[in-house]
mmCIF file with all atom_site columns, C-alpha atoms in Angstrom:
data_model
loop_
_atom_site.group_PDB
_atom_site.id
_atom_site.type_symbol
_atom_site.label_atom_id
_atom_site.label_alt_id
_atom_site.label_comp_id
_atom_site.label_asym_id
_atom_site.label_entity_id
_atom_site.label_seq_id
_atom_site.pdbx_PDB_ins_code
_atom_site.Cartn_x
_atom_site.Cartn_y
_atom_site.Cartn_z
_atom_site.occupancy
_atom_site.B_iso_or_equiv
_atom_site.pdbx_formal_charge
_atom_site.auth_seq_id
_atom_site.auth_comp_id
_atom_site.auth_asym_id
_atom_site.auth_atom_id
_atom_site.pdbx_PDB_model_num
ATOM 1   C CA . ALA A 1 1   ? 173.470 24.506 48.784 1.00 75.00 ? 17  ALA A CA 1
ATOM 2   C CA . GLN A 1 2   ? 176.912 23.521 47.638 1.00 82.00 ? 18  GLN A CA 1
ATOM 3   C CA . THR A 1 3   ? 179.604 22.609 50.143 1.00 91.00 ? 19  THR A CA 1
ATOM 4   C CA . VAL A 1 4   ? 183.320 21.952 49.801 1.00 95.00 ? 20  VAL A CA 1
ATOM 5   C CA . THR A 1 5   ? 185.202 19.774 52.276 1.00 96.00 ? 21  THR A CA 1
ATOM 6   C CA . GLN A 1 6   ? 188.932 19.524 52.780 1.00 96.00 ? 22  GLN A CA 1
ATOM 7   C CA . SER A 1 7   ? 189.479 16.864 55.409 1.00 95.00 ? 23  SER A CA 1
ATOM 8   C CA . GLN A 1 8   ? 193.232 17.336 55.884 1.00 96.00 ? 24  GLN A CA 1
ATOM 9   C CA . PRO A 1 9   ? 193.949 20.484 57.933 1.00 95.00 ? 25  PRO A CA 1
ATOM 10  C CA . GLU A 1 10  ? 197.708 19.981 57.748 1.00 97.00 ? 26  GLU A CA 1
ATOM 11  C CA . MET A 1 11  ? 200.111 17.877 55.726 1.00 97.00 ? 27  MET A CA 1
ATOM 12  C CA . SER A 1 12  ? 203.839 17.650 55.250 1.00 97.00 ? 28  SER A CA 1
ATOM 13  C CA . VAL A 1 13  ? 206.009 16.172 52.519 1.00 98.00 ? 29  VAL A CA 1
ATOM 14  C CA . GLN A 1 14  ? 209.701 15.798 51.919 1.00 98.00 ? 30  GLN A CA 1
ATOM 15  C CA . GLU A 1 15  ? 211.250 17.890 49.195 1.00 97.00 ? 31  GLU A CA 1
ATOM 16  C CA . ALA A 1 16  ? 211.152 16.111 45.802 1.00 97.00 ? 32  ALA A CA 1
ATOM 17  C CA . GLU A 1 17  ? 208.407 13.723 46.965 1.00 97.00 ? 33  GLU A CA 1
ATOM 18  C CA . THR A 1 18  ? 204.791 13.599 45.800 1.00 98.00 ? 34  THR A CA 1
ATOM 19  C CA . VAL A 1 19  ? 201.809 14.622 47.893 1.00 98.00 ? 35  VAL A CA 1
ATOM 20  C CA . THR A 1 20  ? 198.068 14.505 47.302 1.00 98.00 ? 36  THR A CA 1
ATOM 21  C CA . LEU A 1 21  ? 195.584 16.912 48.859 1.00 98.00 ? 37  LEU A CA 1
ATOM 22  C CA . SER A 1 22  ? 191.977 15.811 48.997 1.00 98.00 ? 38  SER A CA 1
ATOM 23  C CA . CYS A 1 23  ? 188.803 17.755 48.309 1.00 98.00 ? 39  CYS A CA 1
ATOM 24  C CA . THR A 1 24  ? 185.210 16.593 48.130 1.00 98.00 ? 40  THR A CA 1
ATOM 25  C CA . TYR A 1 25  ? 182.168 18.644 47.280 1.00 97.00 ? 41  TYR A CA 1
ATOM 26  C CA . ASP A 1 26  ? 178.443 18.317 47.347 1.00 95.00 ? 42  ASP A CA 1
ATOM 27  C CA . THR A 1 27  ? 176.242 19.607 44.554 1.00 92.00 ? 43  THR A CA 1
ATOM 28  C CA . SER A 1 28  ? 173.258 18.627 42.476 1.00 90.00 ? 44  SER A CA 1
ATOM 29  C CA . GLU A 1 29  ? 174.532 20.661 39.547 1.00 88.00 ? 45  GLU A CA 1
ATOM 30  C CA . ASN A 1 30  ? 175.958 19.094 36.419 1.00 89.00 ? 46  ASN A CA 1
ATOM 31  C CA . ASN A 1 31  ? 177.905 22.010 34.993 1.00 89.00 ? 47  ASN A CA 1
ATOM 32  C CA . TYR A 1 32  ? 180.442 23.703 37.233 1.00 92.00 ? 48  TYR A CA 1
ATOM 33  C CA . TYR A 1 33  ? 184.077 24.628 37.765 1.00 93.00 ? 49  TYR A CA 1
ATOM 34  C CA . LEU A 1 34  ? 186.533 23.455 40.367 1.00 96.00 ? 50  LEU A CA 1
ATOM 35  C CA . PHE A 1 35  ? 189.703 25.215 41.410 1.00 96.00 ? 51  PHE A CA 1
ATOM 36  C CA . TRP A 1 36  ? 192.740 24.859 43.586 1.00 98.00 ? 52  TRP A CA 1
ATOM 37  C CA . TYR A 1 37  ? 194.204 28.069 44.967 1.00 97.00 ? 53  TYR A CA 1
ATOM 38  C CA . LYS A 1 38  ? 197.501 28.461 46.788 1.00 97.00 ? 54  LYS A CA 1
ATOM 39  C CA . GLN A 1 39  ? 198.091 30.977 49.569 1.00 96.00 ? 55  GLN A CA 1
ATOM 40  C CA . PRO A 1 40  ? 201.790 31.265 50.496 1.00 95.00 ? 56  PRO A CA 1
ATOM 41  C CA . PRO A 1 41  ? 202.932 33.103 53.630 1.00 91.00 ? 57  PRO A CA 1
ATOM 42  C CA . SER A 1 42  ? 202.776 36.342 51.633 1.00 90.00 ? 58  SER A CA 1
ATOM 43  C CA . ARG A 1 43  ? 198.982 35.928 51.843 1.00 91.00 ? 59  ARG A CA 1
ATOM 44  C CA . GLN A 1 44  ? 198.446 36.460 48.092 1.00 93.00 ? 60  GLN A CA 1
ATOM 45  C CA . MET A 1 45  ? 195.960 33.963 46.659 1.00 94.00 ? 61  MET A CA 1
ATOM 46  C CA . ILE A 1 46  ? 197.192 32.369 43.438 1.00 94.00 ? 62  ILE A CA 1
ATOM 47  C CA . LEU A 1 47  ? 195.378 30.021 41.078 1.00 95.00 ? 63  LEU A CA 1
ATOM 48  C CA . VAL A 1 48  ? 197.030 26.612 40.866 1.00 97.00 ? 64  VAL A CA 1
ATOM 49  C CA . ILE A 1 49  ? 194.687 24.754 38.583 1.00 96.00 ? 65  ILE A CA 1
ATOM 50  C CA . ARG A 1 50  ? 191.188 24.927 37.103 1.00 94.00 ? 66  ARG A CA 1
ATOM 51  C CA . GLN A 1 51  ? 188.865 22.108 36.002 1.00 94.00 ? 67  GLN A CA 1
ATOM 52  C CA . GLU A 1 52  ? 185.641 22.342 34.038 1.00 91.00 ? 68  GLU A CA 1
ATOM 53  C CA . ALA A 1 53  ? 183.206 19.635 35.101 1.00 91.00 ? 69  ALA A CA 1
ATOM 54  C CA . TYR A 1 54  ? 182.109 18.776 31.567 1.00 88.00 ? 70  TYR A CA 1
ATOM 55  C CA . LYS A 1 55  ? 185.692 17.904 30.637 1.00 87.00 ? 71  LYS A CA 1
ATOM 56  C CA . GLN A 1 56  ? 186.565 14.358 31.612 1.00 83.00 ? 72  GLN A CA 1
ATOM 57  C CA . GLN A 1 57  ? 190.279 14.886 31.112 1.00 90.00 ? 73  GLN A CA 1
ATOM 58  C CA . ASN A 1 58  ? 192.090 15.814 34.297 1.00 94.00 ? 74  ASN A CA 1
ATOM 59  C CA . ALA A 1 59  ? 193.714 19.247 34.273 1.00 93.00 ? 75  ALA A CA 1
ATOM 60  C CA . THR A 1 60  ? 197.481 19.538 34.646 1.00 93.00 ? 76  THR A CA 1
ATOM 61  C CA . GLU A 1 61  ? 199.829 22.472 35.154 1.00 93.00 ? 77  GLU A CA 1
ATOM 62  C CA . ASN A 1 62  ? 203.486 21.470 35.214 1.00 95.00 ? 78  ASN A CA 1
ATOM 63  C CA . ARG A 1 63  ? 204.033 19.645 38.549 1.00 97.00 ? 79  ARG A CA 1
ATOM 64  C CA . PHE A 1 64  ? 200.400 20.046 39.567 1.00 97.00 ? 80  PHE A CA 1
ATOM 65  C CA . SER A 1 65  ? 197.646 17.711 38.432 1.00 97.00 ? 81  SER A CA 1
ATOM 66  C CA . VAL A 1 66  ? 194.177 16.806 39.603 1.00 97.00 ? 82  VAL A CA 1
ATOM 67  C CA . ASN A 1 67  ? 192.222 13.601 39.920 1.00 96.00 ? 83  ASN A CA 1
ATOM 68  C CA . PHE A 1 68  ? 188.669 14.645 39.095 1.00 96.00 ? 84  PHE A CA 1
ATOM 69  C CA . GLN A 1 69  ? 186.065 11.996 39.892 1.00 95.00 ? 85  GLN A CA 1
ATOM 70  C CA . LYS A 1 70  ? 182.726 13.551 39.005 1.00 94.00 ? 86  LYS A CA 1
ATOM 71  C CA . ALA A 1 71  ? 180.520 10.702 40.168 1.00 94.00 ? 87  ALA A CA 1
ATOM 72  C CA . ALA A 1 72  ? 182.309 10.552 43.509 1.00 95.00 ? 88  ALA A CA 1
ATOM 73  C CA . LYS A 1 73  ? 182.392 14.374 43.729 1.00 96.00 ? 89  LYS A CA 1
ATOM 74  C CA . SER A 1 74  ? 186.083 14.288 44.444 1.00 97.00 ? 90  SER A CA 1
ATOM 75  C CA . PHE A 1 75  ? 188.768 16.689 43.247 1.00 97.00 ? 91  PHE A CA 1
ATOM 76  C CA . SER A 1 76  ? 192.218 15.922 44.632 1.00 98.00 ? 92  SER A CA 1
ATOM 77  C CA . LEU A 1 77  ? 195.416 17.834 43.871 1.00 98.00 ? 93  LEU A CA 1
ATOM 78  C CA . LYS A 1 78  ? 198.681 16.002 43.275 1.00 98.00 ? 94  LYS A CA 1
ATOM 79  C CA . ILE A 1 79  ? 201.940 17.897 43.623 1.00 98.00 ? 95  ILE A CA 1
ATOM 80  C CA . SER A 1 80  ? 204.911 16.074 42.114 1.00 98.00 ? 96  SER A CA 1
ATOM 81  C CA . ASP A 1 81  ? 208.563 16.798 42.875 1.00 97.00 ? 97  ASP A CA 1
ATOM 82  C CA . SER A 1 82  ? 207.580 19.008 45.809 1.00 98.00 ? 98  SER A CA 1
ATOM 83  C CA . GLN A 1 83  ? 209.626 22.162 46.267 1.00 97.00 ? 99  GLN A CA 1
ATOM 84  C CA . LEU A 1 84  ? 210.146 24.363 49.303 1.00 97.00 ? 100 LEU A CA 1
ATOM 85  C CA . GLY A 1 85  ? 208.205 27.098 47.513 1.00 96.00 ? 101 GLY A CA 1
ATOM 86  C CA . ASP A 1 86  ? 205.131 24.872 47.531 1.00 97.00 ? 102 ASP A CA 1
ATOM 87  C CA . THR A 1 87  ? 204.804 25.462 51.275 1.00 97.00 ? 103 THR A CA 1
ATOM 88  C CA . ALA A 1 88  ? 201.451 27.216 51.540 1.00 97.00 ? 104 ALA A CA 1
ATOM 89  C CA . MET A 1 89  ? 197.803 26.948 52.401 1.00 97.00 ? 105 MET A CA 1
ATOM 90  C CA . TYR A 1 90  ? 195.822 25.267 49.624 1.00 98.00 ? 106 TYR A CA 1
ATOM 91  C CA . PHE A 1 91  ? 192.140 25.936 49.077 1.00 97.00 ? 107 PHE A CA 1
ATOM 92  C CA . CYS A 1 92  ? 189.712 23.969 46.971 1.00 97.00 ? 108 CYS A CA 1
ATOM 93  C CA . ALA A 1 93  ? 186.839 25.964 45.459 1.00 96.00 ? 109 ALA A CA 1
ATOM 94  C CA . PHE A 1 94  ? 183.606 25.285 43.566 1.00 95.00 ? 110 PHE A CA 1
ATOM 95  C CA . MET A 1 95  ? 181.611 27.515 41.249 1.00 91.00 ? 111 MET A CA 1
ATOM 96  C CA . LYS A 1 96  ? 178.339 26.654 39.588 1.00 87.00 ? 112 LYS A CA 1
ATOM 97  C CA . HIS A 1 97  ? 178.234 27.614 35.922 1.00 82.00 ? 113 HIS A CA 1
ATOM 98  C CA . GLY A 1 98  ? 175.695 30.319 35.301 1.00 74.00 ? 114 GLY A CA 1
ATOM 99  C CA . GLY A 1 99  ? 173.374 31.616 37.987 1.00 67.00 ? 115 GLY A CA 1
ATOM 100 C CA . THR A 1 100 ? 174.923 33.718 40.722 1.00 70.00 ? 116 THR A CA 1
ATOM 101 C CA . TYR A 1 101 ? 178.620 33.084 39.981 1.00 76.00 ? 117 TYR A CA 1
ATOM 102 C CA . LYS A 1 102 ? 179.361 32.518 43.659 1.00 84.00 ? 118 LYS A CA 1
ATOM 103 C CA . TYR A 1 103 ? 182.511 30.651 44.609 1.00 90.00 ? 119 TYR A CA 1
ATOM 104 C CA . ILE A 1 104 ? 182.446 28.307 47.592 1.00 91.00 ? 120 ILE A CA 1
ATOM 105 C CA . PHE A 1 105 ? 185.744 27.527 49.330 1.00 94.00 ? 121 PHE A CA 1
ATOM 106 C CA . GLY A 1 106 ? 186.890 24.702 51.544 1.00 94.00 ? 122 GLY A CA 1
ATOM 107 C CA . THR A 1 107 ? 188.613 25.372 54.862 1.00 94.00 ? 123 THR A CA 1
ATOM 108 C CA . GLY A 1 108 ? 192.058 24.751 53.425 1.00 95.00 ? 124 GLY A CA 1
ATOM 109 C CA . THR A 1 109 ? 194.997 22.383 53.868 1.00 97.00 ? 125 THR A CA 1
ATOM 110 C CA . ARG A 1 110 ? 198.247 23.728 55.226 1.00 97.00 ? 126 ARG A CA 1
ATOM 111 C CA . LEU A 1 111 ? 201.125 22.035 53.373 1.00 98.00 ? 127 LEU A CA 1
ATOM 112 C CA . LYS A 1 112 ? 204.680 22.154 54.606 1.00 97.00 ? 128 LYS A CA 1
ATOM 113 C CA . VAL A 1 113 ? 207.499 20.966 52.379 1.00 97.00 ? 129 VAL A CA 1
ATOM 114 C CA . LEU A 1 114 ? 210.449 19.734 54.420 1.00 97.00 ? 130 LEU A CA 1
ATOM 115 C CA . ALA A 1 115 ? 214.062 20.089 53.296 1.00 95.00 ? 131 ALA A CA 1
ATOM 116 C CA . ASN B 2 1   ? 199.087 45.136 35.239 1.00 62.00 ? 21  ASN B CA 1
ATOM 117 C CA . ALA B 2 2   ? 197.805 46.128 38.662 1.00 72.00 ? 22  ALA B CA 1
ATOM 118 C CA . GLY B 2 3   ? 195.040 43.499 38.730 1.00 93.00 ? 23  GLY B CA 1
ATOM 119 C CA . VAL B 2 4   ? 193.076 43.907 41.971 1.00 96.00 ? 24  VAL B CA 1
ATOM 120 C CA . THR B 2 5   ? 194.151 46.554 44.443 1.00 96.00 ? 25  THR B CA 1
ATOM 121 C CA . GLN B 2 6   ? 192.855 46.777 47.993 1.00 97.00 ? 26  GLN B CA 1
ATOM 122 C CA . THR B 2 7   ? 193.267 49.716 50.341 1.00 97.00 ? 27  THR B CA 1
ATOM 123 C CA . PRO B 2 8   ? 194.155 49.955 53.134 1.00 97.00 ? 28  PRO B CA 1
ATOM 124 C CA . LYS B 2 9   ? 196.327 46.902 53.768 1.00 96.00 ? 29  LYS B CA 1
ATOM 125 C CA . PHE B 2 10  ? 196.156 47.247 57.543 1.00 96.00 ? 30  PHE B CA 1
ATOM 126 C CA . ARG B 2 11  ? 193.783 49.043 59.871 1.00 96.00 ? 31  ARG B CA 1
ATOM 127 C CA . VAL B 2 12  ? 193.070 49.079 63.578 1.00 97.00 ? 32  VAL B CA 1
ATOM 128 C CA . LEU B 2 13  ? 189.656 50.270 64.707 1.00 96.00 ? 33  LEU B CA 1
ATOM 129 C CA . LYS B 2 14  ? 187.922 50.736 68.007 1.00 97.00 ? 34  LYS B CA 1
ATOM 130 C CA . THR B 2 15  ? 184.563 49.116 68.615 1.00 97.00 ? 35  THR B CA 1
ATOM 131 C CA . GLY B 2 16  ? 181.810 51.247 67.132 1.00 97.00 ? 36  GLY B CA 1
ATOM 132 C CA . GLN B 2 17  ? 183.978 53.056 64.585 1.00 97.00 ? 37  GLN B CA 1
ATOM 133 C CA . SER B 2 18  ? 183.192 52.932 60.901 1.00 96.00 ? 38  SER B CA 1
ATOM 134 C CA . MET B 2 19  ? 185.433 52.403 57.928 1.00 96.00 ? 39  MET B CA 1
ATOM 135 C CA . THR B 2 20  ? 185.432 51.558 54.230 1.00 97.00 ? 40  THR B CA 1
ATOM 136 C CA . LEU B 2 21  ? 187.645 49.109 52.382 1.00 98.00 ? 41  LEU B CA 1
ATOM 137 C CA . LEU B 2 22  ? 188.208 49.967 48.757 1.00 97.00 ? 42  LEU B CA 1
ATOM 138 C CA . CYS B 2 23  ? 188.730 47.442 45.995 1.00 98.00 ? 43  CYS B CA 1
ATOM 139 C CA . ALA B 2 24  ? 189.708 48.467 42.483 1.00 97.00 ? 44  ALA B CA 1
ATOM 140 C CA . GLN B 2 25  ? 190.255 46.226 39.458 1.00 97.00 ? 45  GLN B CA 1
ATOM 141 C CA . ASP B 2 26  ? 191.576 47.208 36.050 1.00 95.00 ? 46  ASP B CA 1
ATOM 142 C CA . MET B 2 27  ? 190.653 44.057 34.095 1.00 93.00 ? 47  MET B CA 1
ATOM 143 C CA . ASN B 2 28  ? 187.123 45.091 33.144 1.00 93.00 ? 48  ASN B CA 1
ATOM 144 C CA . HIS B 2 29  ? 185.734 42.147 35.120 1.00 93.00 ? 49  HIS B CA 1
ATOM 145 C CA . GLU B 2 30  ? 181.981 41.926 35.521 1.00 92.00 ? 50  GLU B CA 1
ATOM 146 C CA . TYR B 2 31  ? 181.962 40.160 38.893 1.00 94.00 ? 51  TYR B CA 1
ATOM 147 C CA . MET B 2 32  ? 183.456 41.318 42.159 1.00 96.00 ? 52  MET B CA 1
ATOM 148 C CA . TYR B 2 33  ? 183.506 39.739 45.616 1.00 96.00 ? 53  TYR B CA 1
ATOM 149 C CA . TRP B 2 34  ? 184.404 40.421 49.210 1.00 97.00 ? 54  TRP B CA 1
ATOM 150 C CA . TYR B 2 35  ? 185.559 37.505 51.365 1.00 97.00 ? 55  TYR B CA 1
ATOM 151 C CA . ARG B 2 36  ? 186.762 37.288 54.914 1.00 97.00 ? 56  ARG B CA 1
ATOM 152 C CA . GLN B 2 37  ? 189.365 34.766 56.012 1.00 96.00 ? 57  GLN B CA 1
ATOM 153 C CA . ASP B 2 38  ? 189.480 33.467 59.552 1.00 94.00 ? 58  ASP B CA 1
ATOM 154 C CA . PRO B 2 39  ? 191.663 30.651 60.939 1.00 87.00 ? 59  PRO B CA 1
ATOM 155 C CA . GLY B 2 40  ? 190.139 27.233 60.324 1.00 84.00 ? 60  GLY B CA 1
ATOM 156 C CA . MET B 2 41  ? 187.188 28.648 58.383 1.00 85.00 ? 61  MET B CA 1
ATOM 157 C CA . GLY B 2 42  ? 188.558 29.205 54.918 1.00 88.00 ? 62  GLY B CA 1
ATOM 158 C CA . LEU B 2 43  ? 187.171 32.082 52.886 1.00 93.00 ? 63  LEU B CA 1
ATOM 159 C CA . ARG B 2 44  ? 183.599 33.091 53.498 1.00 94.00 ? 64  ARG B CA 1
ATOM 160 C CA . LEU B 2 45  ? 181.682 35.269 51.081 1.00 94.00 ? 65  LEU B CA 1
ATOM 161 C CA . ILE B 2 46  ? 180.391 38.522 52.547 1.00 96.00 ? 66  ILE B CA 1
ATOM 162 C CA . HIS B 2 47  ? 178.839 40.268 49.547 1.00 96.00 ? 67  HIS B CA 1
ATOM 163 C CA . TYR B 2 48  ? 179.271 40.131 45.817 1.00 95.00 ? 68  TYR B CA 1
ATOM 164 C CA . SER B 2 49  ? 178.315 42.010 42.675 1.00 95.00 ? 69  SER B CA 1
ATOM 165 C CA . VAL B 2 50  ? 177.502 40.726 39.201 1.00 92.00 ? 70  VAL B CA 1
ATOM 166 C CA . GLY B 2 51  ? 177.629 44.154 37.592 1.00 92.00 ? 71  GLY B CA 1
ATOM 167 C CA . GLU B 2 52  ? 177.771 47.890 38.061 1.00 94.00 ? 72  GLU B CA 1
ATOM 168 C CA . GLY B 2 53  ? 174.997 49.071 40.350 1.00 94.00 ? 73  GLY B CA 1
ATOM 169 C CA . THR B 2 54  ? 174.148 45.570 41.621 1.00 94.00 ? 74  THR B CA 1
ATOM 170 C CA . THR B 2 55  ? 175.052 43.859 44.883 1.00 96.00 ? 75  THR B CA 1
ATOM 171 C CA . ALA B 2 56  ? 173.962 40.688 46.664 1.00 94.00 ? 76  ALA B CA 1
ATOM 172 C CA . LYS B 2 57  ? 174.462 39.030 50.033 1.00 95.00 ? 77  LYS B CA 1
ATOM 173 C CA . GLY B 2 58  ? 176.826 36.132 50.551 1.00 92.00 ? 78  GLY B CA 1
ATOM 174 C CA . GLU B 2 59  ? 177.172 33.752 53.482 1.00 91.00 ? 79  GLU B CA 1
ATOM 175 C CA . VAL B 2 60  ? 178.090 36.279 56.203 1.00 95.00 ? 80  VAL B CA 1
ATOM 176 C CA . PRO B 2 61  ? 176.661 39.699 55.245 1.00 97.00 ? 81  PRO B CA 1
ATOM 177 C CA . ASP B 2 62  ? 175.568 40.958 58.669 1.00 96.00 ? 82  ASP B CA 1
ATOM 178 C CA . GLY B 2 63  ? 177.384 44.093 59.823 1.00 96.00 ? 83  GLY B CA 1
ATOM 179 C CA . TYR B 2 64  ? 178.654 44.943 56.339 1.00 98.00 ? 84  TYR B CA 1
ATOM 180 C CA . ASN B 2 65  ? 177.402 47.014 53.450 1.00 97.00 ? 85  ASN B CA 1
ATOM 181 C CA . VAL B 2 66  ? 178.729 47.298 49.912 1.00 97.00 ? 86  VAL B CA 1
ATOM 182 C CA . SER B 2 67  ? 178.405 49.504 46.894 1.00 97.00 ? 87  SER B CA 1
ATOM 183 C CA . ARG B 2 68  ? 179.446 49.215 43.280 1.00 97.00 ? 88  ARG B CA 1
ATOM 184 C CA . LEU B 2 69  ? 178.805 52.575 41.677 1.00 95.00 ? 89  LEU B CA 1
ATOM 185 C CA . LYS B 2 70  ? 181.502 52.045 39.062 1.00 96.00 ? 90  LYS B CA 1
ATOM 186 C CA . LYS B 2 71  ? 182.359 48.777 37.333 1.00 96.00 ? 91  LYS B CA 1
ATOM 187 C CA . GLN B 2 72  ? 185.963 48.880 38.484 1.00 97.00 ? 92  GLN B CA 1
ATOM 188 C CA . ASN B 2 73  ? 185.313 49.611 42.174 1.00 97.00 ? 93  ASN B CA 1
ATOM 189 C CA . PHE B 2 74  ? 183.692 47.594 44.939 1.00 98.00 ? 94  PHE B CA 1
ATOM 190 C CA . LEU B 2 75  ? 183.513 49.148 48.399 1.00 98.00 ? 95  LEU B CA 1
ATOM 191 C CA . LEU B 2 76  ? 183.007 47.264 51.665 1.00 98.00 ? 96  LEU B CA 1
ATOM 192 C CA . GLY B 2 77  ? 181.746 49.282 54.601 1.00 98.00 ? 97  GLY B CA 1
ATOM 193 C CA . LEU B 2 78  ? 181.599 48.578 58.303 1.00 96.00 ? 98  LEU B CA 1
ATOM 194 C CA . GLU B 2 79  ? 179.136 50.992 59.902 1.00 92.00 ? 99  GLU B CA 1
ATOM 195 C CA . SER B 2 80  ? 179.816 50.057 63.525 1.00 96.00 ? 100 SER B CA 1
ATOM 196 C CA . ALA B 2 81  ? 182.836 47.786 63.877 1.00 96.00 ? 101 ALA B CA 1
ATOM 197 C CA . ALA B 2 82  ? 182.747 44.881 66.339 1.00 97.00 ? 102 ALA B CA 1
ATOM 198 C CA . PRO B 2 83  ? 185.603 42.668 67.592 1.00 97.00 ? 103 PRO B CA 1
ATOM 199 C CA . SER B 2 84  ? 184.003 39.746 65.699 1.00 96.00 ? 104 SER B CA 1
ATOM 200 C CA . GLN B 2 85  ? 184.876 41.576 62.493 1.00 97.00 ? 105 GLN B CA 1
ATOM 201 C CA . THR B 2 86  ? 188.591 41.242 63.182 1.00 97.00 ? 106 THR B CA 1
ATOM 202 C CA . SER B 2 87  ? 189.744 39.321 60.121 1.00 97.00 ? 107 SER B CA 1
ATOM 203 C CA . VAL B 2 88  ? 191.654 39.416 56.870 1.00 97.00 ? 108 VAL B CA 1
ATOM 204 C CA . TYR B 2 89  ? 189.485 40.683 54.041 1.00 98.00 ? 109 TYR B CA 1
ATOM 205 C CA . PHE B 2 90  ? 190.015 39.756 50.420 1.00 97.00 ? 110 PHE B CA 1
ATOM 206 C CA . CYS B 2 91  ? 188.535 41.326 47.368 1.00 97.00 ? 111 CYS B CA 1
ATOM 207 C CA . ALA B 2 92  ? 188.391 39.319 44.153 1.00 96.00 ? 112 ALA B CA 1
ATOM 208 C CA . SER B 2 93  ? 187.077 39.713 40.645 1.00 95.00 ? 113 SER B CA 1
ATOM 209 C CA . SER B 2 94  ? 186.295 37.447 37.723 1.00 92.00 ? 114 SER B CA 1
ATOM 210 C CA . SER B 2 95  ? 184.874 37.353 34.234 1.00 89.00 ? 115 SER B CA 1
ATOM 211 C CA . GLN B 2 96  ? 183.085 34.842 32.041 1.00 80.00 ? 116 GLN B CA 1
ATOM 212 C CA . ARG B 2 97  ? 185.344 35.958 29.202 1.00 79.00 ? 117 ARG B CA 1
ATOM 213 C CA . GLY B 2 98  ? 188.920 34.896 28.677 1.00 69.00 ? 118 GLY B CA 1
ATOM 214 C CA . GLY B 2 99  ? 189.083 31.333 27.414 1.00 74.00 ? 119 GLY B CA 1
ATOM 215 C CA . SER B 2 100 ? 191.106 29.282 29.869 1.00 71.00 ? 120 SER B CA 1
ATOM 216 C CA . GLY B 2 101 ? 191.090 32.246 32.255 1.00 75.00 ? 121 GLY B CA 1
ATOM 217 C CA . ALA B 2 102 ? 187.330 32.482 32.322 1.00 79.00 ? 122 ALA B CA 1
ATOM 218 C CA . ASN B 2 103 ? 185.764 32.330 35.750 1.00 85.00 ? 123 ASN B CA 1
ATOM 219 C CA . VAL B 2 104 ? 189.129 32.386 37.504 1.00 89.00 ? 124 VAL B CA 1
ATOM 220 C CA . LEU B 2 105 ? 189.125 34.609 40.561 1.00 92.00 ? 125 LEU B CA 1
ATOM 221 C CA . THR B 2 106 ? 191.854 37.252 40.717 1.00 94.00 ? 126 THR B CA 1
ATOM 222 C CA . PHE B 2 107 ? 192.491 38.304 44.300 1.00 96.00 ? 127 PHE B CA 1
ATOM 223 C CA . GLY B 2 108 ? 193.781 41.421 45.939 1.00 96.00 ? 128 GLY B CA 1
ATOM 224 C CA . ALA B 2 109 ? 196.583 41.193 48.489 1.00 95.00 ? 129 ALA B CA 1
ATOM 225 C CA . GLY B 2 110 ? 194.208 41.305 51.447 1.00 96.00 ? 130 GLY B CA 1
ATOM 226 C CA . SER B 2 111 ? 193.440 43.818 54.176 1.00 97.00 ? 131 SER B CA 1
ATOM 227 C CA . ARG B 2 112 ? 194.051 42.958 57.817 1.00 97.00 ? 132 ARG B CA 1
ATOM 228 C CA . LEU B 2 113 ? 191.502 44.594 60.071 1.00 97.00 ? 133 LEU B CA 1
ATOM 229 C CA . THR B 2 114 ? 191.712 44.542 63.852 1.00 97.00 ? 134 THR B CA 1
ATOM 230 C CA . VAL B 2 115 ? 188.815 45.776 65.956 1.00 97.00 ? 135 VAL B CA 1
ATOM 231 C CA . LEU B 2 116 ? 189.673 46.470 69.588 1.00 96.00 ? 136 LEU B CA 1
#
């Protein structure tokens, strides 16, 4: 069974600085998707970034980028120029391509951006 | 664009009462999911559906039942609520279609359930 591990329960960063959130996963599959979701205090879950495992190029979305290391089964999220609005819970998620289409989530990292 | 709508947003139940959470999506997504979120445990899958008329168990299905009679709706039922079911419940949907949006979960706003 697949598992997703986020080893940093809480992190903080100064406004305008860069922070990296870590995520590791365990799978024997070769074709899958990885995601980072953001949950602000409003509770609404929002997609931050999506990575397809067969693509070697790391995904980027404006200030958000990932470091996808397939062999190491690592999928970290880098937030550049942190803003107060980035304060949220961040979840890493895994989905195997094909099959049951189940998504497995990590336990989350609570990020606080300090003014 | 309503996306995924969950009702109700808040509910307080007494132990042993029953209730149904309704999830509706207007994106014609094939797949629908119910998760529960508890502090320190992330999101855990309760049940999911890969199409109209089909349902399957997730990680924590005990005490819950689901139905998907129509493609756009996914109902989560608690037949006899227990305090351990106090949680925030999220419905989500996804599709294989959509290019860069394929397989991205779209979530509802969540439903906070308290069982006394």
